[in-house]
Coordinates of C-alpha atoms in Angstrom, one line a residue:
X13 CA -12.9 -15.4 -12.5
X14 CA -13.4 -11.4 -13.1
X15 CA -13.0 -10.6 -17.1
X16 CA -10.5 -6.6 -17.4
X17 CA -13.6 -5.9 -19.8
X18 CA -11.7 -2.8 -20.6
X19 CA -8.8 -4.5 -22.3
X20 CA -10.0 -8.2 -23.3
X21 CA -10.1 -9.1 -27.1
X22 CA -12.1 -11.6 -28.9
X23 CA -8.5 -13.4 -29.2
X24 CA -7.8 -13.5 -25.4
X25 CA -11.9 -15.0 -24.8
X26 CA -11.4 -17.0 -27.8
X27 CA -8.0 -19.0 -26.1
X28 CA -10.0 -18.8 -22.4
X29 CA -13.2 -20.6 -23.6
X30 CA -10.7 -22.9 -25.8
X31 CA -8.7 -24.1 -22.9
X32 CA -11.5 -24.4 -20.6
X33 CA -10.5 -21.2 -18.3
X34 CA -13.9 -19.5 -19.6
X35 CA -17.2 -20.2 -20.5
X36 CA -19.2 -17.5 -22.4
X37 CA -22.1 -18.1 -19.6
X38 CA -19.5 -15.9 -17.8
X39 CA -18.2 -13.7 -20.3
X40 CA -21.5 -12.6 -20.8
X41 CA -22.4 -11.7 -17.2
X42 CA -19.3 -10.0 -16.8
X43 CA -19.8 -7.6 -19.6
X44 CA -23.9 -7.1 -18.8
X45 CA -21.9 -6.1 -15.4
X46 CA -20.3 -3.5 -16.6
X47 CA -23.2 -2.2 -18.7
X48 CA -25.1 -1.9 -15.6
X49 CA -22.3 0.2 -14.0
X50 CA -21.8 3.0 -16.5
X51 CA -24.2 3.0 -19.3
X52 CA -26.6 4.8 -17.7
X53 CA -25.4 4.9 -14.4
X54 CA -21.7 5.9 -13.2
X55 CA -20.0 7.4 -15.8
X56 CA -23.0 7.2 -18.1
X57 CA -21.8 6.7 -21.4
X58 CA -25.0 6.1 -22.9
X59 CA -22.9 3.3 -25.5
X60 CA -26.4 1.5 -25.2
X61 CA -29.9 2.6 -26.7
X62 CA -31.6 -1.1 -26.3
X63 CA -29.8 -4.1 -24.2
X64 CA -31.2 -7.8 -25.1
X65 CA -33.1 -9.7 -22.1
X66 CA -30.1 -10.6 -19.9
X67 CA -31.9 -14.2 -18.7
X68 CA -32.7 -15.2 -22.9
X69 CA -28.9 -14.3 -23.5
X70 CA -27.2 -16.2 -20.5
X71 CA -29.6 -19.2 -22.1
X72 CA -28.1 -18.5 -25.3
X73 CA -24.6 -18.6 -24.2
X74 CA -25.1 -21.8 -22.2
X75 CA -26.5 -23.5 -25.1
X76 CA -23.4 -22.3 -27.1
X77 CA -21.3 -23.5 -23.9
X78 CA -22.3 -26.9 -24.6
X79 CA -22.4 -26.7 -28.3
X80 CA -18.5 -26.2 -27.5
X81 CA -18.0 -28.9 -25.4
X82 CA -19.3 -31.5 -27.6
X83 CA -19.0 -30.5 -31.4
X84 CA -16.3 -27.8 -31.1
X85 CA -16.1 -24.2 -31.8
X86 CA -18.3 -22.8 -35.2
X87 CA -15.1 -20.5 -35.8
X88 CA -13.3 -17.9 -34.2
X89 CA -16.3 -16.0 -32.9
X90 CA -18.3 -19.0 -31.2
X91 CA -19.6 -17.6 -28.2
X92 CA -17.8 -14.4 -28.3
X93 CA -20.0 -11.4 -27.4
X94 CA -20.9 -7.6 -29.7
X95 CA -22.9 -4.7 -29.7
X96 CA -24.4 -3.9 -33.2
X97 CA -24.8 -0.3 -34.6
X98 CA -29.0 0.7 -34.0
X99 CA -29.2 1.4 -37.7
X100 CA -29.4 -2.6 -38.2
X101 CA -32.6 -4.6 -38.2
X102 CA -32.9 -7.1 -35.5
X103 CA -34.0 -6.8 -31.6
X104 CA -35.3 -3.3 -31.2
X105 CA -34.6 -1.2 -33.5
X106 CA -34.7 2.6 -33.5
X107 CA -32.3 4.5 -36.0
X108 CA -32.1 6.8 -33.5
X109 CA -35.0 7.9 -32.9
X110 CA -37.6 7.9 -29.9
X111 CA -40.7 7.8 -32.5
X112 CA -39.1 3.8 -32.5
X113 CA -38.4 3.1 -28.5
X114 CA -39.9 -0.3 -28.7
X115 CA -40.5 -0.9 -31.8
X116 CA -39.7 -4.5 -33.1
X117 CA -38.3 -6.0 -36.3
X118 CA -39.9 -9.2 -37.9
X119 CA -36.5 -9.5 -39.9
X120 CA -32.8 -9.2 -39.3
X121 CA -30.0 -7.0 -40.7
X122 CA -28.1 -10.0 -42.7
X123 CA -25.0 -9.1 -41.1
X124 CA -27.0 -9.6 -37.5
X125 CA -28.0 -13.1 -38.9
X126 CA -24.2 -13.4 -40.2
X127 CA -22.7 -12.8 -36.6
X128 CA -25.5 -15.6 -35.0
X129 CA -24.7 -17.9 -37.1
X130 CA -20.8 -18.1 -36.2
X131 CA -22.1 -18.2 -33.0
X132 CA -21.9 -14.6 -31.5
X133 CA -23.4 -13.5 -28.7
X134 CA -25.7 -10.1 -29.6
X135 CA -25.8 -7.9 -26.3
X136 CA -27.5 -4.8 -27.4
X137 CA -28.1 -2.2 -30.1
X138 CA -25.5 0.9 -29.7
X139 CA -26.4 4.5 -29.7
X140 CA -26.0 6.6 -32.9
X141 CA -26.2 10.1 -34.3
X142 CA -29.9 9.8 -34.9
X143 CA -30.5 9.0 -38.9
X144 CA -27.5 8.1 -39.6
X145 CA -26.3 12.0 -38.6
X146 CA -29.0 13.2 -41.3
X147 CA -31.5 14.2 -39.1
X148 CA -30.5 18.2 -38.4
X149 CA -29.1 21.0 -40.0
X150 CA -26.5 21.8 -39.2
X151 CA -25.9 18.5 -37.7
X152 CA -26.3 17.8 -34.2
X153 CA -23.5 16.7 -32.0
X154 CA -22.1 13.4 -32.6
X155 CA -23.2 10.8 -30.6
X156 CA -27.0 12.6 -29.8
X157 CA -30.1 11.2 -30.6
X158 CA -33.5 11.4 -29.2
X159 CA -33.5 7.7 -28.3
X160 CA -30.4 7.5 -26.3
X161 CA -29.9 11.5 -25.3
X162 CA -26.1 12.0 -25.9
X163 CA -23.2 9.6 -25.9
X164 CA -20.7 10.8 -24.0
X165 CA -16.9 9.8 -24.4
X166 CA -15.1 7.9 -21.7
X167 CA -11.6 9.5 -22.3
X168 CA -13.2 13.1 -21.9
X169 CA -13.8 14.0 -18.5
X170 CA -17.1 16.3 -17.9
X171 CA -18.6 15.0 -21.8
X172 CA -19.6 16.9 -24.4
X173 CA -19.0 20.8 -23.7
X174 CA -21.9 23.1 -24.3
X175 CA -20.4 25.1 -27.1
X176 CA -19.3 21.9 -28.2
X177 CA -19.4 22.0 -32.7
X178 CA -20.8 18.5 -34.0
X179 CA -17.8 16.7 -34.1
X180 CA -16.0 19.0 -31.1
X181 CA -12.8 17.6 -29.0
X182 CA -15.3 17.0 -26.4
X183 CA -17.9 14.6 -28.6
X184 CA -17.1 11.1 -29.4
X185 CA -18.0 11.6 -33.2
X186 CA -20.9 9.7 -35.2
X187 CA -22.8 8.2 -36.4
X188 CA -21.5 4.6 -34.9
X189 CA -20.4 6.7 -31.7
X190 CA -22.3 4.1 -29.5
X191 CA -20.4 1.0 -30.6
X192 CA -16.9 3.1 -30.7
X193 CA -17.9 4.3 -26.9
X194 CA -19.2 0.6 -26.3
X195 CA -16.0 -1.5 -26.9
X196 CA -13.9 1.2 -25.3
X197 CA -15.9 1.4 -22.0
X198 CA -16.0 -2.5 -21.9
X199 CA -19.4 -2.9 -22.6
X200 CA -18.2 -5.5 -25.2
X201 CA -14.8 -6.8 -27.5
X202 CA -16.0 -5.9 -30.5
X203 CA -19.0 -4.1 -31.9
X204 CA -20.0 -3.4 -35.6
X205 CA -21.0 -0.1 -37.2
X206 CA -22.1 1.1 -40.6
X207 CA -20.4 4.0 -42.3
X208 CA -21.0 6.6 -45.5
X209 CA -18.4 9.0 -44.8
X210 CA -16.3 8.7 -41.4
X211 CA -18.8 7.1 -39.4
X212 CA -16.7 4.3 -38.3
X213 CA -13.4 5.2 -38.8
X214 CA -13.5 8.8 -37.1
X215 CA -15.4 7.6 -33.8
X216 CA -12.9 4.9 -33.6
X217 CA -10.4 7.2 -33.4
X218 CA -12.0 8.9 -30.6
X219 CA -12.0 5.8 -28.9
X220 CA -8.7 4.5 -28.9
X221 CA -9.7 1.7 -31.6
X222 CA -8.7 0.0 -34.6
X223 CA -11.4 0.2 -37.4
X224 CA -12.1 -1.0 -41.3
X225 CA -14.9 0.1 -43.2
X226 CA -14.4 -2.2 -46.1
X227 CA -15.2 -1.5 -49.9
X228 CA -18.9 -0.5 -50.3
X229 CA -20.7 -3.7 -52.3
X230 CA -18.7 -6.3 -50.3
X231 CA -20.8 -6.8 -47.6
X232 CA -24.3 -7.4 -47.1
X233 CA -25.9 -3.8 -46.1
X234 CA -29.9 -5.3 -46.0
X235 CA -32.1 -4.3 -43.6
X236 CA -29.7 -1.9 -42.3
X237 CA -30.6 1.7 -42.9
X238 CA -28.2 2.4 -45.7
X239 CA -27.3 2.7 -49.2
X240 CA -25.4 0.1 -51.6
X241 CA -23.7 3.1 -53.4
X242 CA -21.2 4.2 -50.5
X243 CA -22.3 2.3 -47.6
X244 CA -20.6 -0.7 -45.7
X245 CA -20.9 -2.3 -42.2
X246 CA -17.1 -2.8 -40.5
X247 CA -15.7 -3.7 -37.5
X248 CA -13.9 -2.2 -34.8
X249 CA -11.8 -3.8 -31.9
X250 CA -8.9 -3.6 -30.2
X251 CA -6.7 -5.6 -31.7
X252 CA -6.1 -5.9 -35.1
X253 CA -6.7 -9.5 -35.5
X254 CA -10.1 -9.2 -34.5
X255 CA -10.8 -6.6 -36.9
X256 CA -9.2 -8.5 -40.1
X257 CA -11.1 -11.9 -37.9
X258 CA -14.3 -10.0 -38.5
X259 CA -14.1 -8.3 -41.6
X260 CA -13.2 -12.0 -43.1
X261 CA -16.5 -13.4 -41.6
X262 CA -18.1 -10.2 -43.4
X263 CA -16.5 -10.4 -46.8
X264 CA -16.1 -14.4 -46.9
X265 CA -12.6 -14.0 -46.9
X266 CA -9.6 -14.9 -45.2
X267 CA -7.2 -12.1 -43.9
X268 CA -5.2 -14.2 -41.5
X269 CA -1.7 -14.5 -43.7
X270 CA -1.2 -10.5 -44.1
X271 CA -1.1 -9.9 -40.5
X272 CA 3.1 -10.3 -40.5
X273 CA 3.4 -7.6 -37.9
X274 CA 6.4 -6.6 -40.2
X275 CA 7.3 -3.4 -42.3
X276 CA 8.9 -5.1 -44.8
X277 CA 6.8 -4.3 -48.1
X278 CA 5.1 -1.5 -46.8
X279 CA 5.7 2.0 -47.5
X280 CA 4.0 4.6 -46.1
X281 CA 2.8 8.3 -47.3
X282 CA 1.9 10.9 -44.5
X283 CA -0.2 14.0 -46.0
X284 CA 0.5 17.6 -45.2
X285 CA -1.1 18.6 -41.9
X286 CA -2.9 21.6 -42.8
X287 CA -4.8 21.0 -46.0
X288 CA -6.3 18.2 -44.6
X289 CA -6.6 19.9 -40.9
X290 CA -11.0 20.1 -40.4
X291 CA -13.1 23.2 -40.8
X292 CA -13.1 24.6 -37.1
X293 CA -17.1 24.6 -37.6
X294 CA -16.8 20.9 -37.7
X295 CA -14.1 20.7 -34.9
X296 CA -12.9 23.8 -33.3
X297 CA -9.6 24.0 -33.6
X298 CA -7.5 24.4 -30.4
X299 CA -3.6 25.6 -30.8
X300 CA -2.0 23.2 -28.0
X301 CA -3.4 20.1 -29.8
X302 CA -2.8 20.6 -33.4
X303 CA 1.2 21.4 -32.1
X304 CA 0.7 17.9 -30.5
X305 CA -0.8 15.8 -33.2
X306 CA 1.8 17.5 -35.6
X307 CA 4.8 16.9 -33.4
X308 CA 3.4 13.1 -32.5
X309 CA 2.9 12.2 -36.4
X310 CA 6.5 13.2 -37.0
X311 CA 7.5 11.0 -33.7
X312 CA 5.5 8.1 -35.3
X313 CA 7.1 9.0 -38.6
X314 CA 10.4 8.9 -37.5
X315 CA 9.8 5.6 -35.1
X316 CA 8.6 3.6 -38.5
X317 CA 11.7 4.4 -39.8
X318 CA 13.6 3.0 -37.2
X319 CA 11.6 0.0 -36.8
X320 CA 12.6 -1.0 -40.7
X321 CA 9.8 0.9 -42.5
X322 CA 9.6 3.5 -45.1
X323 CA 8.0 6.6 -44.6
X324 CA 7.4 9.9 -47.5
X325 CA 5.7 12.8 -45.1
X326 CA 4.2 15.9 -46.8
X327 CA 2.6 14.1 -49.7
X328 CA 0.5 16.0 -51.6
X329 CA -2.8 14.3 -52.3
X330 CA -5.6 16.8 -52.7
X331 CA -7.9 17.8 -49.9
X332 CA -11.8 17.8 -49.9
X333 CA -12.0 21.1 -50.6
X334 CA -10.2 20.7 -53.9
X335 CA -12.1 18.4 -54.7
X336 CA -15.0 20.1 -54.1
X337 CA -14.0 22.9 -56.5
X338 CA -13.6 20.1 -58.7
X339 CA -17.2 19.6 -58.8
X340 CA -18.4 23.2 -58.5
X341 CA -16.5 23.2 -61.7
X342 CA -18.8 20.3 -63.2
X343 CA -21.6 22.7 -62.6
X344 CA -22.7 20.8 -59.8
X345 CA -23.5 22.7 -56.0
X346 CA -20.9 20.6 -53.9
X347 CA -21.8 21.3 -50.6
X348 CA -25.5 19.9 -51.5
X349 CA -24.0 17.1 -53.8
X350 CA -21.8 16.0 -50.4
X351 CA -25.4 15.7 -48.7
X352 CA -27.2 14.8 -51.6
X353 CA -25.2 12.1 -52.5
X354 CA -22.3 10.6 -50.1
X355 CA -25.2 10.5 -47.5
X356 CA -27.1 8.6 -49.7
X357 CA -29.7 11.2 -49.9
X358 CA -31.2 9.6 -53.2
X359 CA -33.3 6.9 -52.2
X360 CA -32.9 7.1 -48.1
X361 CA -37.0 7.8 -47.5
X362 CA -37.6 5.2 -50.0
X363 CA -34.9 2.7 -47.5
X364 CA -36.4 3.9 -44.7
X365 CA -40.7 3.3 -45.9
X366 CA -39.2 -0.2 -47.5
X367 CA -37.9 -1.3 -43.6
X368 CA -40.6 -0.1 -41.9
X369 CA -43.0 -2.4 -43.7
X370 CA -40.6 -5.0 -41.5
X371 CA -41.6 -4.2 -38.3
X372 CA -44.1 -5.9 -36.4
X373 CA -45.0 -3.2 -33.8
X374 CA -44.6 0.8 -34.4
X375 CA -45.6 4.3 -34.0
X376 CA -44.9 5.4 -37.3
X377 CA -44.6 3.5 -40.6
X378 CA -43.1 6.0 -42.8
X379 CA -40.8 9.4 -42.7
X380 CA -43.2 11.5 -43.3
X381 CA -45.3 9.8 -39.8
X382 CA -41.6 10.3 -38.0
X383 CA -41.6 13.6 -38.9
X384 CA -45.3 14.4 -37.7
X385 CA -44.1 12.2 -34.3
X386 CA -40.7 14.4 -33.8
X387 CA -43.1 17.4 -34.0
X388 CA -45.8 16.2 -31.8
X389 CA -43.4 14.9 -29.0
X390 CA -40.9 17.9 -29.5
X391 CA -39.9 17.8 -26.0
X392 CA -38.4 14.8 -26.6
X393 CA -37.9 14.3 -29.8
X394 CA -36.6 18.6 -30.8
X395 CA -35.0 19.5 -27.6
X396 CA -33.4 22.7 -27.0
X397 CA -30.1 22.4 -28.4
X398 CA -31.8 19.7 -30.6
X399 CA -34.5 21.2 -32.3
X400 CA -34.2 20.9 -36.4
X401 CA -34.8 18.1 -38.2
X402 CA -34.2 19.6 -41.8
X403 CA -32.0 17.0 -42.9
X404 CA -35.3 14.9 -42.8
X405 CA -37.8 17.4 -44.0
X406 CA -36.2 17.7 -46.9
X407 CA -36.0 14.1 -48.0
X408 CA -40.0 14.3 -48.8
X409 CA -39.3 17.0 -51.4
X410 CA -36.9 14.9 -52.8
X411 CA -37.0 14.2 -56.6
X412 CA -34.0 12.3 -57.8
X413 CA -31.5 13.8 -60.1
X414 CA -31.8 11.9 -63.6
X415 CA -28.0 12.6 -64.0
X416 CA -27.1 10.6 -61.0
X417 CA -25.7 7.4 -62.1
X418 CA -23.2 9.9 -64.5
X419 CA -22.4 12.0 -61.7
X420 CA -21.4 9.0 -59.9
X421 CA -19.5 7.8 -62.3
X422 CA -17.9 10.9 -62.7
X423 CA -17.2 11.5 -58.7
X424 CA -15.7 7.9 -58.8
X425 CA -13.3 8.2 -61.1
X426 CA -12.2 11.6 -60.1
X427 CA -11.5 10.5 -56.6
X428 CA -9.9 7.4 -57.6
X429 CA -7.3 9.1 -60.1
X430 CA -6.2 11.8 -56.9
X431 CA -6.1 8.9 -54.4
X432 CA -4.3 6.6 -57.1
X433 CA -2.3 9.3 -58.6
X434 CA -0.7 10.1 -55.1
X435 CA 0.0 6.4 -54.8
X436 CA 1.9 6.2 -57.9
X437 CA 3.6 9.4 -57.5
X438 CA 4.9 8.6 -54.2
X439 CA 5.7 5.0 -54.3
X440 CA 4.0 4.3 -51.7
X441 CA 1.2 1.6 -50.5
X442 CA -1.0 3.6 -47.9
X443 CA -1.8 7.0 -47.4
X444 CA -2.4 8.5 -43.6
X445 CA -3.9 11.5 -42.5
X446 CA -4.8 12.5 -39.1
X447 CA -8.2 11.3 -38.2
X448 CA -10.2 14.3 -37.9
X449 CA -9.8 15.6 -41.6
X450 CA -11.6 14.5 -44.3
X451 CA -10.1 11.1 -45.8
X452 CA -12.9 9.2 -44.9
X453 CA -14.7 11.3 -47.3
X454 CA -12.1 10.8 -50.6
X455 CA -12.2 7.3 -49.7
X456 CA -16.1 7.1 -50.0
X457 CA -15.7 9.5 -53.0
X458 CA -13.6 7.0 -54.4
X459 CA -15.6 3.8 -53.3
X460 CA -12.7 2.5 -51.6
X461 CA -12.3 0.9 -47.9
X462 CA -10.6 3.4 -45.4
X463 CA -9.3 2.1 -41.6
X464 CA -8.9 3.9 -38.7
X465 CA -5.9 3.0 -36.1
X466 CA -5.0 4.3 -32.8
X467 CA -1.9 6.7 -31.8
X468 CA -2.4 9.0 -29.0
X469 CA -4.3 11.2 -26.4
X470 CA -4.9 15.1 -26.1
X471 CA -2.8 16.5 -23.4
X472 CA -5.8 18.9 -23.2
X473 CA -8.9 17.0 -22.7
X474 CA -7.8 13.5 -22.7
X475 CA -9.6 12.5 -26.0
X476 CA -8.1 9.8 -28.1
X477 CA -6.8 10.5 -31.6
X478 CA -5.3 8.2 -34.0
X479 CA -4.9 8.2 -38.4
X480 CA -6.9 7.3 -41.1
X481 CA -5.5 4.9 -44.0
X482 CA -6.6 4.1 -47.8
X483 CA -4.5 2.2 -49.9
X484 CA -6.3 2.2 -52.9
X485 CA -9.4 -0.1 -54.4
X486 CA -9.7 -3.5 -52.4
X487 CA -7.1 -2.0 -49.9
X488 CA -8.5 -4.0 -47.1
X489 CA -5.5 -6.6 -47.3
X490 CA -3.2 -4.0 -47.1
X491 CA -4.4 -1.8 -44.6
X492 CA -4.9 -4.6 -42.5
X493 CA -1.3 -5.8 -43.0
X494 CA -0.4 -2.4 -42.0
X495 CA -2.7 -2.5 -38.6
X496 CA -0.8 -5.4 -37.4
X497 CA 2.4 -3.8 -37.8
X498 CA 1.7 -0.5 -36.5
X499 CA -0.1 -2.4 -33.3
X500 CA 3.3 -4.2 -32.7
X501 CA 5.3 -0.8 -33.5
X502 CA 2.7 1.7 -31.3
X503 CA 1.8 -0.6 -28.7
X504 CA 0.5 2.3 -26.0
X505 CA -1.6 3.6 -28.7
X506 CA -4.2 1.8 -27.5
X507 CA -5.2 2.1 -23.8
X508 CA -8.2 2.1 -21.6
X509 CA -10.3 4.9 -20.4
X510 CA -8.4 5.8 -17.3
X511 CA -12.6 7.2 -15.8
X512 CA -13.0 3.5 -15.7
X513 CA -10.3 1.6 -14.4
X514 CA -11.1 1.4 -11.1
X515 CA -14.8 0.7 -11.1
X516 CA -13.8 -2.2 -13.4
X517 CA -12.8 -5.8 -13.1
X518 CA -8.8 -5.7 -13.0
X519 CA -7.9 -9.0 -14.5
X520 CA -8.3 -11.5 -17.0

């Protein structure tokens, strides 16, 4: 029985191995199928740095087959296949990098030893921006690293353009672009990435996906190559069940009764378009789409209404750059404070030396050995087009600011009072903003979750685009509340790649 990899959910594979129409035996080669057909080869979205020994998994999944059959399912994921970001411990692990091709991990991220123990089905460790996007400067494009070359979009025909900036129209955005491209190309259902500032929530949107990041502290990030101050590991899937499903196992919570797929107590906020439109050296900016986006969100806005919701457009909540200003005014560089701190600057050589003492086979063992090993294998590792590595030169300079705890503190509460401010002044329970502008970067500001959800496609290049939510701290219920609806309201927001339908299975 062929598997539509490209549209299945973990719901649909959950019901199929539940009445005995599946087995995850099969669901397994069906999806290493499709990995063989267009990660590297056919379309070559290069979703995949590191793939786990296909015999060793089918063994796994027959063993959970029969665990099935005579004890029941562990939960909702028993037997259910993912792909894991490459910045978490466990199988081969290279953050990127090509220094690490091979290199092997005595110890698991504890969200990899979280997903195997409800029973998942780990199928391979998913290209990112290499470091986390903190190699270069200025960044490379999202979705490159010297381990997996560049990721290419499956909605965006030709890839990445050459004058491409690092999060173009034509790039499928970092630093989780592997597992965004991964569950989009139907590599996999579901797939887990870690985020500091957009790097789950704005690939998603590139791939047609729904997305959480949850609150940074609520879910394990050790052994993942992150920090504990604005970090989190979050889902993303295409269905908005299987994200709240998986952010549950997570967080050790249950998220099942706000799915109502209602509008009823929720009222929206829509920001202005252009003070939170990006910098056009972070995406150029092209005319035709921002008149789409624009005239879409107002469709969307307008659609809500008619469906029962409650919509305020134009709120004013203030942009990045004011609150940027905000800290110049503090006497504090922001552009270095942004990469000093929401990028976890403080402490990141010391994460990275502390895992690599957790390897049992490796080239190098610290940052100052992967910078030596970028340099010596330059043609690999600093390609034309590739060639800085800044971002991680300057972490072995780094002396830690003795202020940084107050900044912190201060940076917290700033961003909470403009995010909660806006709330308050517009009655309203989430704020959206289109997903390439910057409110994945107030929300980690702020220490709050943030969510990604689907709406549409460029008329221009095909690429997917969708909104990012907050709703305040320990938003996670609501924006997930607000997922299910907007799935049931905007259900073309989410389709498959059409590059792949026809070199895929068609039906479930």
């Amino acid at each position: 029985m062929a598997l539509n990899v490209l549209d299945a959910t973990v719901g649909e594979l959950r019901a199929g191995l539940l009445e005995g129409r599946l087995t995850s035996e099969h669901i397994v080669s069906e999806y290493f199928s499709q990995i063989e057909r267009h990660n590297i080869n056919g379309l070559g979205v290069r979703a995949l740095i590191s793939t786990a020994p296909r015999e060793s998994v089918l063994t796994q999944a027959r063993a959970l087959d029969a665990e099935r059959k005579e004890k029941g399912p562990r939960g909702p994921f028993h037997g259910i296949p993912i792909l894991i970001k490459a910045s978490s411990m466990g199988m081969a692990t290279t953050f990127g990098s090509a220094a690490l091709i091979d290199a092997m991990a005595t110890e698991n991220a504890a969200v990899v030893d979280l997903i195997l123990d409800a029973g998942m089905i780990l199928l391979g460790k998913t290209s990112i921006s290499e470091f986390n996007n903190y190699k270069a400067t200025p960044p490379n494009t999202g979705g490159w690293s010297s381990a997996g070359n560049q990721g290419q979009s499956p909605y965006v025909v030709g890839g990445v353009s050459a004058n491409a900036t690092f999060l173009g129209h034509s790039t499928p955005c970092g630093s989780s672009s592997g597992s965004a491209i991964g569950v989009a190309a139907g590599f996999a259902p579901i797939a887990l990435g870690a985020e500091t500032d957009g790097s789950i929530v704005q690939p998603c949107s590139r791939a047609g996906l729904y997305a959480l990041k949850p609150t940074p502290g609520t879910v394990s990030v050790a052994n993942v190559l992150a920090g504990t101050t604005f970090d989190a590991v979050g889902p993303m899937a295409r269905t908005a069940k299987d994200v709240a499903d998986m952010v549950g196992l997570l967080m050790g919570e249950d998220f099942t009764g706000v799915l109502k797929g209602s509008w009823q107590g929720i009222k929206v906020g829509i920001v202005q378009y252009e003070p939170w439109a990006p910098a056009p050296f972070v995406v150029e900016p092209v005319d035709e789409f921002t008149t789409q986006v624009k005239d879409e969100m107002r469709q969307a806005a307008e659609k809500i209404r008619k469906m029962g919701g409650a919509v305020v457009e134009d709120v004013t909540l203030s942009p990045f750059w004011e609150y940027a200003d905000f800290m110049t005014s503090r006497g504090i560089d922001a552009d270095s404070f942004w990469g000093d701190y929401s990028h976890s600057r403080y402490g990141l050589r010391d994460v990275f030396d502390a895992l690599m003492t957790k390897f049992e086979t490796a080239k190098v063992r610290t940052l100052a050995e992967m910078i030596q090993y970028h340099r010596t294998h330059a043609d690999t590792c600093l390609p034309a087009g590739h060639s800085s590595q800044a971002g991680l030169e300057s972490l072995l300079e780094e002396k830690v600011n003795p202020k940084f705890e107050e900044i912190i503190k201060e940076m917290r509460e700033e961003a909470r009072a403009r995010i909660d401010g806006a709330l308050d002044k517009f009655g309203v329970d989430v704020i959206l903003s289109q997903s390439d502008g910057r409110m994945a970067s107030l929300a980690a500001a702020a220490g709050y979750a943030v969510s990604a959800l689907p709406l549409g496609y460029a008329n221009f290049n095909g690429r997917a685009w969708g909104v990012n939510a907050v709703a305040g701290a320990r938003g996670e219920a609501k924006m997930l509340e607000l997922m299910s609806v907007w799935e049931a309201t905007f259900p073309d927001a989410r389709q498959s790649p059409p590059q792949l339908r026809e070199t895929s299975n068609p039906a479930l």
